[in-house]
Short mmCIF file of C-alpha atoms and ligand atoms in Angstrom, two decimals:
data_model
loop_
_atom_site.label_atom_id
_atom_site.label_comp_id
_atom_site.label_asym_id
_atom_site.label_seq_id
_atom_site.Cartn_x
_atom_site.Cartn_y
_atom_site.Cartn_z
CA MET L 518 -140.99 20.52 -8.70
CA ASN L 519 -139.92 18.01 -6.02
CA GLU L 520 -142.42 15.54 -7.31
CA THR L 521 -140.97 15.87 -10.82
CA LYS L 522 -137.48 15.32 -9.47
CA ASP L 523 -138.59 12.17 -7.64
CA LEU L 524 -140.19 10.90 -10.80
CA MET L 525 -137.00 11.48 -12.74
CA SER L 526 -134.81 9.66 -10.25
CA LYS L 527 -136.75 6.68 -8.97
CA THR L 528 -137.48 3.83 -11.34
CA VAL L 529 -140.76 1.99 -11.07
CA VAL L 530 -141.57 -0.66 -13.65
CA ASN L 531 -145.32 -1.21 -13.94
CA SER L 532 -147.65 -1.23 -16.94
CA TRP L 533 -150.72 -3.35 -17.62
CA ASN L 534 -152.26 -1.68 -20.67
CA ASP L 535 -151.78 0.95 -23.36
CA PHE L 536 -154.01 3.69 -21.96
CA ASP L 537 -153.45 4.39 -18.27
CA SER L 538 -151.43 7.46 -17.31
CA LEU L 539 -147.94 7.26 -18.80
CA ARG L 540 -145.10 8.16 -16.43
CA HIS L 541 -141.98 6.55 -17.93
CA VAL L 542 -141.30 5.31 -21.45
CA ILE L 543 -138.47 4.25 -23.75
CA VAL L 544 -138.21 6.09 -27.09
CA GLY L 545 -136.10 4.44 -29.83
CA ARG L 546 -133.16 5.78 -31.82
CA ALA L 547 -132.48 5.55 -35.56
CA ASP L 548 -128.66 5.44 -35.45
CA PHE L 549 -126.94 2.90 -37.71
CA THR L 550 -130.25 1.34 -38.83
CA CYS L 551 -129.87 -1.07 -41.75
CA ILE L 552 -132.20 -2.45 -44.35
CA PRO L 553 -131.50 -6.12 -43.71
CA PRO L 554 -130.69 -8.53 -46.53
CA THR L 555 -133.44 -10.90 -47.61
CA GLU L 556 -134.08 -13.77 -45.22
CA PRO L 557 -136.99 -16.17 -44.90
CA ALA L 558 -139.04 -13.97 -42.56
CA THR L 559 -138.34 -10.47 -43.91
CA GLU L 560 -139.36 -11.28 -47.41
CA ALA L 561 -142.73 -11.65 -45.79
CA LYS L 562 -143.07 -8.00 -45.14
CA ILE L 563 -141.67 -6.32 -48.20
CA PRO L 564 -144.46 -5.65 -50.69
CA GLU L 565 -143.79 -6.68 -54.31
CA ASP L 566 -143.72 -3.12 -55.57
CA SER L 567 -141.70 -1.70 -52.65
CA ASP L 568 -138.72 0.54 -53.34
CA MET L 569 -136.86 -1.60 -50.80
CA ARG L 570 -136.78 -4.76 -52.89
CA GLY L 571 -133.20 -5.76 -53.58
CA LEU L 572 -131.71 -3.01 -51.41
CA TRP L 573 -129.84 -3.69 -48.23
CA GLY L 574 -127.26 -2.12 -45.96
CA PRO L 575 -127.10 1.05 -43.87
CA ARG L 576 -129.88 3.55 -44.49
CA PRO L 577 -128.85 6.92 -45.97
CA LEU L 578 -127.40 9.19 -43.28
CA HIS L 579 -129.69 12.14 -43.97
CA THR L 580 -132.72 9.91 -43.38
CA VAL L 581 -131.22 8.69 -40.09
CA GLU L 582 -130.70 12.28 -39.01
CA ALA L 583 -134.22 13.30 -39.97
CA ALA L 584 -135.70 10.35 -38.05
CA ASN L 585 -133.59 11.14 -35.00
CA ARG L 586 -134.76 14.75 -35.04
CA GLN L 587 -138.38 13.59 -34.83
CA LEU L 588 -137.59 11.00 -32.15
CA ASP L 589 -135.87 13.75 -30.14
CA THR L 590 -138.86 16.06 -30.59
CA LEU L 591 -141.18 13.32 -29.31
CA THR L 592 -138.84 12.81 -26.35
CA GLN L 593 -138.90 16.51 -25.49
CA ALA L 594 -142.68 16.70 -25.77
CA LEU L 595 -143.10 13.75 -23.40
CA GLU L 596 -140.59 15.21 -20.95
CA ALA L 597 -142.41 18.53 -21.04
CA LYS L 598 -145.48 16.63 -19.79
CA GLY L 599 -143.45 15.29 -16.84
CA ILE L 600 -142.96 11.83 -18.37
CA ARG L 601 -139.53 10.29 -17.90
CA VAL L 602 -137.96 9.15 -21.18
CA ASP L 603 -135.05 6.74 -21.58
CA ARG L 604 -133.27 5.97 -24.81
CA PRO L 605 -131.58 2.74 -25.97
CA THR L 606 -127.88 2.44 -26.75
CA PRO L 607 -127.63 1.74 -30.48
CA ILE L 608 -125.20 -0.90 -31.65
CA GLN L 609 -123.36 -0.68 -34.96
CA TRP L 610 -126.14 -2.60 -36.69
CA ASN L 611 -124.09 -3.07 -39.86
CA GLN L 612 -122.56 -6.29 -38.59
CA ALA L 613 -123.40 -9.87 -39.52
CA VAL L 614 -125.35 -12.11 -37.17
CA THR L 615 -123.78 -15.54 -36.85
CA THR L 616 -125.10 -18.30 -34.62
CA PRO L 617 -124.56 -22.07 -34.81
CA ASP L 618 -127.76 -22.22 -36.86
CA PHE L 619 -127.70 -19.35 -39.34
CA MET L 620 -125.87 -16.34 -40.69
CA THR L 621 -127.31 -13.09 -42.01
CA GLY L 622 -125.54 -10.01 -43.36
CA THR L 623 -126.68 -7.21 -41.02
CA MET L 624 -128.85 -6.45 -38.03
CA PHE L 625 -131.81 -4.07 -38.10
CA GLY L 626 -131.93 -1.20 -35.54
CA CYS L 627 -133.55 0.04 -32.34
CA MET L 628 -136.12 2.56 -33.48
CA PRO L 629 -139.11 0.39 -32.57
CA PRO L 630 -138.59 -0.81 -28.97
CA ARG L 631 -142.26 -1.91 -28.93
CA ASP L 632 -141.41 -4.85 -31.21
CA VAL L 633 -138.97 -6.49 -28.82
CA LEU L 634 -139.86 -5.33 -25.28
CA LEU L 635 -143.03 -6.69 -23.71
CA THR L 636 -143.96 -4.98 -20.45
CA VAL L 637 -146.53 -6.83 -18.37
CA GLY L 638 -146.87 -5.50 -14.85
CA LYS L 639 -143.50 -5.46 -13.18
CA GLU L 640 -141.82 -7.47 -15.86
CA ILE L 641 -140.16 -6.53 -19.15
CA LEU L 642 -139.24 -9.41 -21.41
CA SER L 643 -137.42 -9.50 -24.71
CA ALA L 644 -139.40 -11.37 -27.31
CA PRO L 645 -138.29 -14.37 -29.42
CA MET L 646 -138.55 -12.59 -32.76
CA SER L 647 -138.66 -14.43 -36.08
CA PHE L 648 -136.41 -12.09 -38.08
CA ARG L 649 -132.84 -13.35 -37.96
CA CYS L 650 -131.57 -9.77 -38.35
CA ARG L 651 -133.27 -8.88 -35.05
CA TYR L 652 -131.61 -11.64 -33.03
CA TRP L 653 -129.38 -9.32 -30.98
CA GLU L 654 -131.66 -6.29 -30.88
CA TYR L 655 -132.43 -6.65 -27.17
CA LEU L 656 -128.80 -5.76 -26.43
CA ALA L 657 -129.58 -2.10 -27.21
CA TYR L 658 -131.77 -2.10 -24.06
CA HIS L 659 -129.35 -4.00 -21.83
CA ASP L 660 -128.02 -0.94 -19.98
CA LEU L 661 -131.55 0.29 -19.28
CA MET L 662 -132.70 -3.11 -18.03
CA GLN L 663 -129.66 -3.36 -15.77
CA ARG L 664 -130.47 0.06 -14.37
CA TYR L 665 -134.14 -0.75 -13.75
CA PHE L 666 -133.01 -3.99 -12.11
CA ASP L 667 -130.77 -2.06 -9.74
CA GLU L 668 -133.29 0.68 -8.99
CA ASP L 669 -136.59 -1.22 -8.68
CA PRO L 670 -136.23 -4.18 -6.33
CA GLU L 671 -139.41 -5.73 -7.74
CA PHE L 672 -138.55 -5.42 -11.43
CA ARG L 673 -138.47 -8.78 -13.23
CA TRP L 674 -135.94 -8.78 -16.08
CA GLU L 675 -136.90 -11.56 -18.45
CA GLN L 676 -136.09 -13.16 -21.75
CA ALA L 677 -138.26 -15.61 -23.69
CA PRO L 678 -136.44 -18.75 -24.95
CA ARG L 679 -133.99 -17.70 -27.65
CA PRO L 680 -135.25 -19.17 -30.93
CA ARG L 681 -132.89 -21.14 -33.16
CA LEU L 682 -134.38 -19.83 -36.42
CA THR L 683 -133.14 -22.77 -38.47
CA PRO L 684 -134.82 -23.38 -41.84
CA ASP L 685 -137.39 -25.46 -39.93
CA ALA L 686 -138.81 -22.22 -38.47
CA TYR L 687 -140.03 -21.11 -41.91
CA GLN L 688 -142.07 -22.48 -44.80
CA VAL L 689 -139.78 -22.85 -47.77
CA GLY L 690 -140.98 -20.97 -50.86
CA TYR L 691 -143.85 -19.29 -49.00
CA PHE L 692 -143.46 -16.05 -50.96
CA ASP L 693 -142.66 -17.46 -54.37
CA GLU L 694 -144.88 -15.60 -56.83
CA ILE L 695 -147.49 -14.88 -54.19
CA THR L 696 -150.31 -12.50 -55.20
CA LEU L 697 -152.15 -10.10 -52.95
CA GLU L 698 -155.26 -12.30 -53.14
CA GLU L 699 -153.22 -15.31 -52.15
CA ARG L 700 -151.75 -13.39 -49.19
CA LEU L 701 -155.25 -12.53 -48.01
CA ARG L 702 -156.41 -16.11 -48.42
CA ARG L 703 -153.48 -17.35 -46.36
CA THR L 704 -154.04 -14.79 -43.59
CA ALA L 705 -157.66 -15.95 -43.31
CA ALA L 706 -156.50 -19.60 -43.31
CA LEU L 707 -153.85 -18.91 -40.61
CA ASP L 708 -151.14 -20.08 -43.00
CA PHE L 709 -148.01 -18.03 -42.32
CA VAL L 710 -144.33 -18.04 -43.25
CA THR L 711 -143.35 -18.98 -39.71
CA THR L 712 -144.03 -22.62 -38.82
CA GLU L 713 -144.88 -24.07 -35.42
CA HIS L 714 -141.39 -25.49 -35.00
CA GLU L 715 -140.58 -23.35 -31.93
CA PRO L 716 -142.24 -20.51 -29.96
CA LEU L 717 -142.00 -17.19 -31.82
CA PHE L 718 -143.59 -13.84 -31.16
CA ASP L 719 -142.94 -10.14 -31.48
CA ALA L 720 -143.91 -8.06 -28.45
CA ALA L 721 -145.90 -5.75 -30.75
CA ASP L 722 -148.26 -8.61 -31.60
CA VAL L 723 -149.39 -8.72 -27.96
CA LEU L 724 -152.13 -6.31 -26.96
CA ARG L 725 -152.28 -5.89 -23.19
CA ILE L 726 -155.65 -5.00 -21.72
CA GLY L 727 -155.22 -5.73 -18.02
CA LYS L 728 -155.81 -9.39 -17.24
CA ASP L 729 -156.35 -10.26 -20.91
CA LEU L 730 -153.63 -10.49 -23.55
CA PHE L 731 -154.81 -10.49 -27.17
CA CYS L 732 -152.16 -11.94 -29.49
CA GLN L 733 -152.21 -11.51 -33.23
CA HIS L 734 -151.49 -14.77 -35.04
CA GLY L 735 -149.60 -13.64 -38.12
CA LEU L 736 -146.28 -13.59 -39.92
CA THR L 737 -144.28 -12.86 -36.75
CA THR L 738 -146.23 -14.71 -34.01
CA ASN L 739 -147.19 -18.37 -33.96
CA ARG L 740 -149.41 -20.54 -31.75
CA ARG L 741 -146.48 -21.96 -29.87
CA GLY L 742 -145.45 -18.43 -28.97
CA MET L 743 -148.92 -17.84 -27.52
CA GLU L 744 -148.76 -21.15 -25.65
CA TRP L 745 -145.48 -19.99 -24.15
CA LEU L 746 -147.07 -16.68 -23.12
CA LYS L 747 -149.99 -18.51 -21.52
CA ARG L 748 -147.70 -20.64 -19.37
CA HIS L 749 -145.46 -17.69 -18.60
CA TYR L 750 -148.34 -15.50 -17.39
CA PRO L 751 -150.55 -17.94 -15.47
CA ASP L 752 -152.64 -15.12 -13.96
CA HIS L 753 -153.56 -13.78 -17.40
CA ARG L 754 -155.95 -14.99 -20.07
CA VAL L 755 -154.34 -15.29 -23.49
CA HIS L 756 -156.52 -14.96 -26.59
CA ALA L 757 -155.58 -15.52 -30.22
CA VAL L 758 -156.90 -12.94 -32.65
CA ASN L 759 -156.39 -12.57 -36.38
CA PHE L 760 -157.38 -10.06 -39.01
CA PRO L 761 -158.16 -11.67 -42.38
CA GLY L 762 -158.12 -8.33 -44.27
CA ASP L 763 -154.40 -7.82 -43.63
CA PRO L 764 -152.11 -9.14 -46.37
CA TYR L 765 -149.01 -8.45 -44.20
CA PRO L 766 -150.11 -9.29 -40.65
CA ILE L 767 -147.21 -8.04 -38.58
CA HIS L 768 -147.95 -6.35 -35.24
CA ILE L 769 -151.36 -5.50 -33.88
CA ASP L 770 -150.78 -1.77 -33.35
CA ALA L 771 -151.93 -0.47 -36.73
CA THR L 772 -154.93 -2.80 -36.67
CA PHE L 773 -156.54 -2.94 -33.24
CA VAL L 774 -155.76 -0.05 -30.88
CA PRO L 775 -157.36 0.51 -27.46
CA LEU L 776 -157.96 4.17 -26.59
CA ARG L 777 -159.39 3.97 -23.07
CA PRO L 778 -161.28 1.41 -21.01
CA GLY L 779 -164.25 0.25 -23.07
CA LEU L 780 -163.12 1.73 -26.39
CA VAL L 781 -160.95 0.24 -29.12
CA MET L 782 -160.26 1.36 -32.68
CA ASN L 783 -160.19 -1.27 -35.44
CA ASN L 784 -158.68 -0.83 -38.89
CA PRO L 785 -161.75 -0.88 -41.21
CA LYS L 786 -159.77 -2.81 -43.84
CA ARG L 787 -158.89 -5.46 -41.26
CA PRO L 788 -162.04 -6.07 -39.20
CA LEU L 789 -161.91 -8.43 -36.26
CA PRO L 790 -164.04 -11.48 -37.23
CA ALA L 791 -167.49 -11.73 -35.62
CA GLU L 792 -166.58 -14.72 -33.44
CA GLN L 793 -163.64 -12.82 -31.96
CA ARG L 794 -165.67 -9.65 -31.35
CA LYS L 795 -167.94 -11.46 -28.92
CA ILE L 796 -165.72 -11.04 -25.89
CA PHE L 797 -165.65 -7.26 -26.46
CA GLU L 798 -169.41 -7.10 -27.00
CA ALA L 799 -170.15 -9.27 -23.94
CA ASN L 800 -168.20 -6.82 -21.77
CA ASP L 801 -169.67 -3.64 -23.29
CA TRP L 802 -166.54 -2.60 -25.14
CA GLU L 803 -167.17 -0.50 -28.19
CA ILE L 804 -165.18 -1.29 -31.33
CA ILE L 805 -165.08 1.67 -33.71
CA ASP L 806 -163.61 1.95 -37.20
CA ALA L 807 -160.45 4.03 -37.27
CA ALA L 808 -160.48 7.12 -39.49
CA GLN L 809 -159.07 6.87 -43.01
CA PRO L 810 -155.36 7.66 -43.32
CA ALA L 811 -154.61 11.14 -44.69
CA ASN L 812 -151.64 9.89 -46.71
CA ASP L 813 -152.11 7.72 -49.76
CA LYS L 814 -148.69 6.12 -49.51
CA PRO L 815 -146.03 5.49 -46.90
CA PRO L 816 -142.77 7.48 -47.05
CA PRO L 817 -139.87 6.02 -49.12
CA LEU L 818 -138.08 2.88 -47.91
CA CYS L 819 -140.84 2.09 -45.40
CA TYR L 820 -141.99 -1.38 -44.32
CA SER L 821 -145.29 -0.29 -42.91
CA SER L 822 -148.61 0.62 -44.47
CA VAL L 823 -150.45 3.96 -44.50
CA TRP L 824 -152.33 2.67 -41.45
CA LEU L 825 -149.57 3.93 -39.20
CA SER L 826 -152.14 6.74 -39.02
CA MET L 827 -153.79 4.79 -36.19
CA ASN L 828 -150.50 3.84 -34.48
CA VAL L 829 -151.10 6.50 -31.83
CA LEU L 830 -149.52 6.87 -28.41
CA VAL L 831 -152.14 7.16 -25.69
CA VAL L 832 -150.75 9.28 -22.83
CA ASN L 833 -153.78 8.86 -20.54
CA HIS L 834 -157.56 8.44 -20.82
CA GLN L 835 -157.90 12.02 -22.11
CA THR L 836 -154.73 12.61 -24.13
CA VAL L 837 -153.33 11.03 -27.27
CA ILE L 838 -150.37 11.78 -29.55
CA VAL L 839 -151.08 11.47 -33.28
CA GLU L 840 -148.86 11.95 -36.34
CA ALA L 841 -149.20 15.60 -37.37
CA SER L 842 -150.31 15.04 -40.97
CA GLU L 843 -153.08 12.58 -39.99
CA VAL L 844 -155.89 15.11 -39.95
CA HIS L 845 -158.73 12.57 -40.15
CA GLN L 846 -157.39 10.53 -37.25
CA MET L 847 -156.89 13.69 -35.20
CA ASP L 848 -160.41 14.84 -35.98
CA GLN L 849 -161.91 11.49 -34.96
CA LEU L 850 -160.07 11.51 -31.62
CA ASP L 851 -160.97 15.13 -31.03
CA LYS L 852 -164.65 14.23 -31.45
CA LEU L 853 -164.15 11.41 -28.94
CA GLN L 854 -163.19 14.14 -26.43
CA PHE L 855 -159.45 13.50 -26.45
CA GLU L 856 -156.90 16.25 -26.20
CA VAL L 857 -154.91 15.51 -29.37
CA ILE L 858 -151.21 16.34 -29.54
CA PRO L 859 -149.95 16.46 -33.15
CA MET L 860 -146.42 15.15 -33.62
CA PRO L 861 -144.48 15.14 -36.91
CA PHE L 862 -143.25 11.58 -37.28
CA ARG L 863 -143.24 10.46 -40.92
CA ASP L 864 -139.46 10.69 -41.16
CA ALA L 865 -139.26 8.01 -38.46
CA TYR L 866 -141.75 5.63 -40.12
CA PRO L 867 -139.22 3.89 -42.42
CA PHE L 868 -137.16 2.92 -39.36
CA GLY L 869 -139.83 0.58 -38.05
CA GLY L 870 -143.17 2.24 -37.50
CA GLY L 871 -145.17 4.99 -35.87
CA LEU L 872 -145.55 6.60 -32.45
CA HIS L 873 -146.66 3.43 -30.68
CA CYS L 874 -143.97 1.30 -32.31
CA ALA L 875 -141.28 3.85 -31.42
CA THR L 876 -142.01 3.60 -27.70
CA ALA L 877 -142.10 0.93 -24.99
CA ASP L 878 -143.83 1.31 -21.66
CA VAL L 879 -141.88 1.27 -18.42
CA PHE L 880 -144.42 2.82 -16.05
CA ARG L 881 -148.09 3.60 -16.39
CA GLU L 882 -150.19 4.23 -13.33
CA GLY L 883 -152.91 1.73 -12.47
CA LYS L 884 -153.18 -1.91 -11.58
CA CYS L 885 -154.07 -5.11 -13.38
CA GLU L 886 -157.81 -4.69 -13.94
CA ASP L 887 -160.21 -7.33 -15.19
CA TYR L 888 -161.90 -5.59 -18.13
CA PHE L 889 -163.45 -8.80 -19.47
CA PRO L 890 -165.11 -10.55 -16.53
CA LYS L 891 -167.55 -12.22 -18.96
CA GLN L 892 -165.41 -14.66 -20.88
CA VAL L 893 -166.64 -16.20 -24.11
CA PRO L 894 -165.98 -19.93 -24.61
CA GLY L 895 -163.43 -20.82 -27.25
CA THR L 896 -161.40 -17.61 -27.42
CA GLN L 897 -158.71 -18.45 -24.89
CA ILE L 898 -155.59 -20.33 -25.87
O1 LIG V 1532 -150.02 -1.68 -41.16
O2 LIG V 1532 -147.98 -1.90 -41.82
C1 LIG V 1532 -147.33 -1.67 -39.01
C2 LIG V 1532 -147.03 -2.03 -37.57
C3 LIG V 1532 -145.62 -1.76 -37.26
N1 LIG V 1532 -145.28 -2.10 -35.90
C4 LIG V 1532 -148.85 -1.98 -40.95
C5 LIG V 1532 -148.46 -2.46 -39.57
#
């Protein structure tokens, strides 16, 4: 009991990976979430046949309430396991964003803290995201960061350079009449809507495995962003990865998901190319195909694909939280000897993703391990 009380009161920021024992986490909130108006980078993500095309503004209240119920249930389940949970302070997202360089009609929301907050060791940084509507999103976490700063004398509160997001940050006309085949061709050719004009990345494109950071080059993260990460984390090794099978490459956490040391799940539709697998093979990591999603389509008004099935939250090396309808994913993890906790979460999906997206690490036990002592030439930035 005393131990639990200590855990609840004393803040420690420390997390080096996605699988060590989780002690403290941020869970997002759906309040006031908007579907942002079209802008150069968001057009990227909305599939041609999506029910979201042409819609923008606050999401229907009953959907916000349903999402919040599931986010609260997740919070309670984590707390029942002795994990401290903090929540962001939502802003009225239905306000325009105006900077000297651009204007856009609304903001987005704070359901997926994983997209903006990158925790590496004792540091949490807010990412330089490419969506104009997400420019102020870090403010929803300001009170929490201030509190961690006051309570943990070693916490490093950081911010990557704020991007300008002028038209130079995007390729004009990138999405004009683009077919699925053309999207796939461009992913394979590393040709994305964001240019190399300035460093851009989303935190959810950065996979942390101890000393190595694997960054997905895609619609939301560019090479300059990775170069910035490399200089910012001089004790880490930064690797660029990409997944040619993904027509909408945004965030690595429904594509390449580590489960425990030595084991990672890869989306079978988006295999890691052979050259990039070598570093895993050289260090005896096993890459397995994730199970097929149980759902054949995402819920209404959702940005993400059915592969949120593999967007699991690993609680420790033996325990994983999986969306409750994803029976195949649960079965696969069960066979891998995990204790699987089912969690209803599809009402939260439209607000920015699954269980991993909806959380951001504050404290996991463990240190910065070197899981890839055998480096393979040519993979590091
Ligand atoms: O497959 O749509 C979703 C990742 C959201 N953070 C997908 C990727």
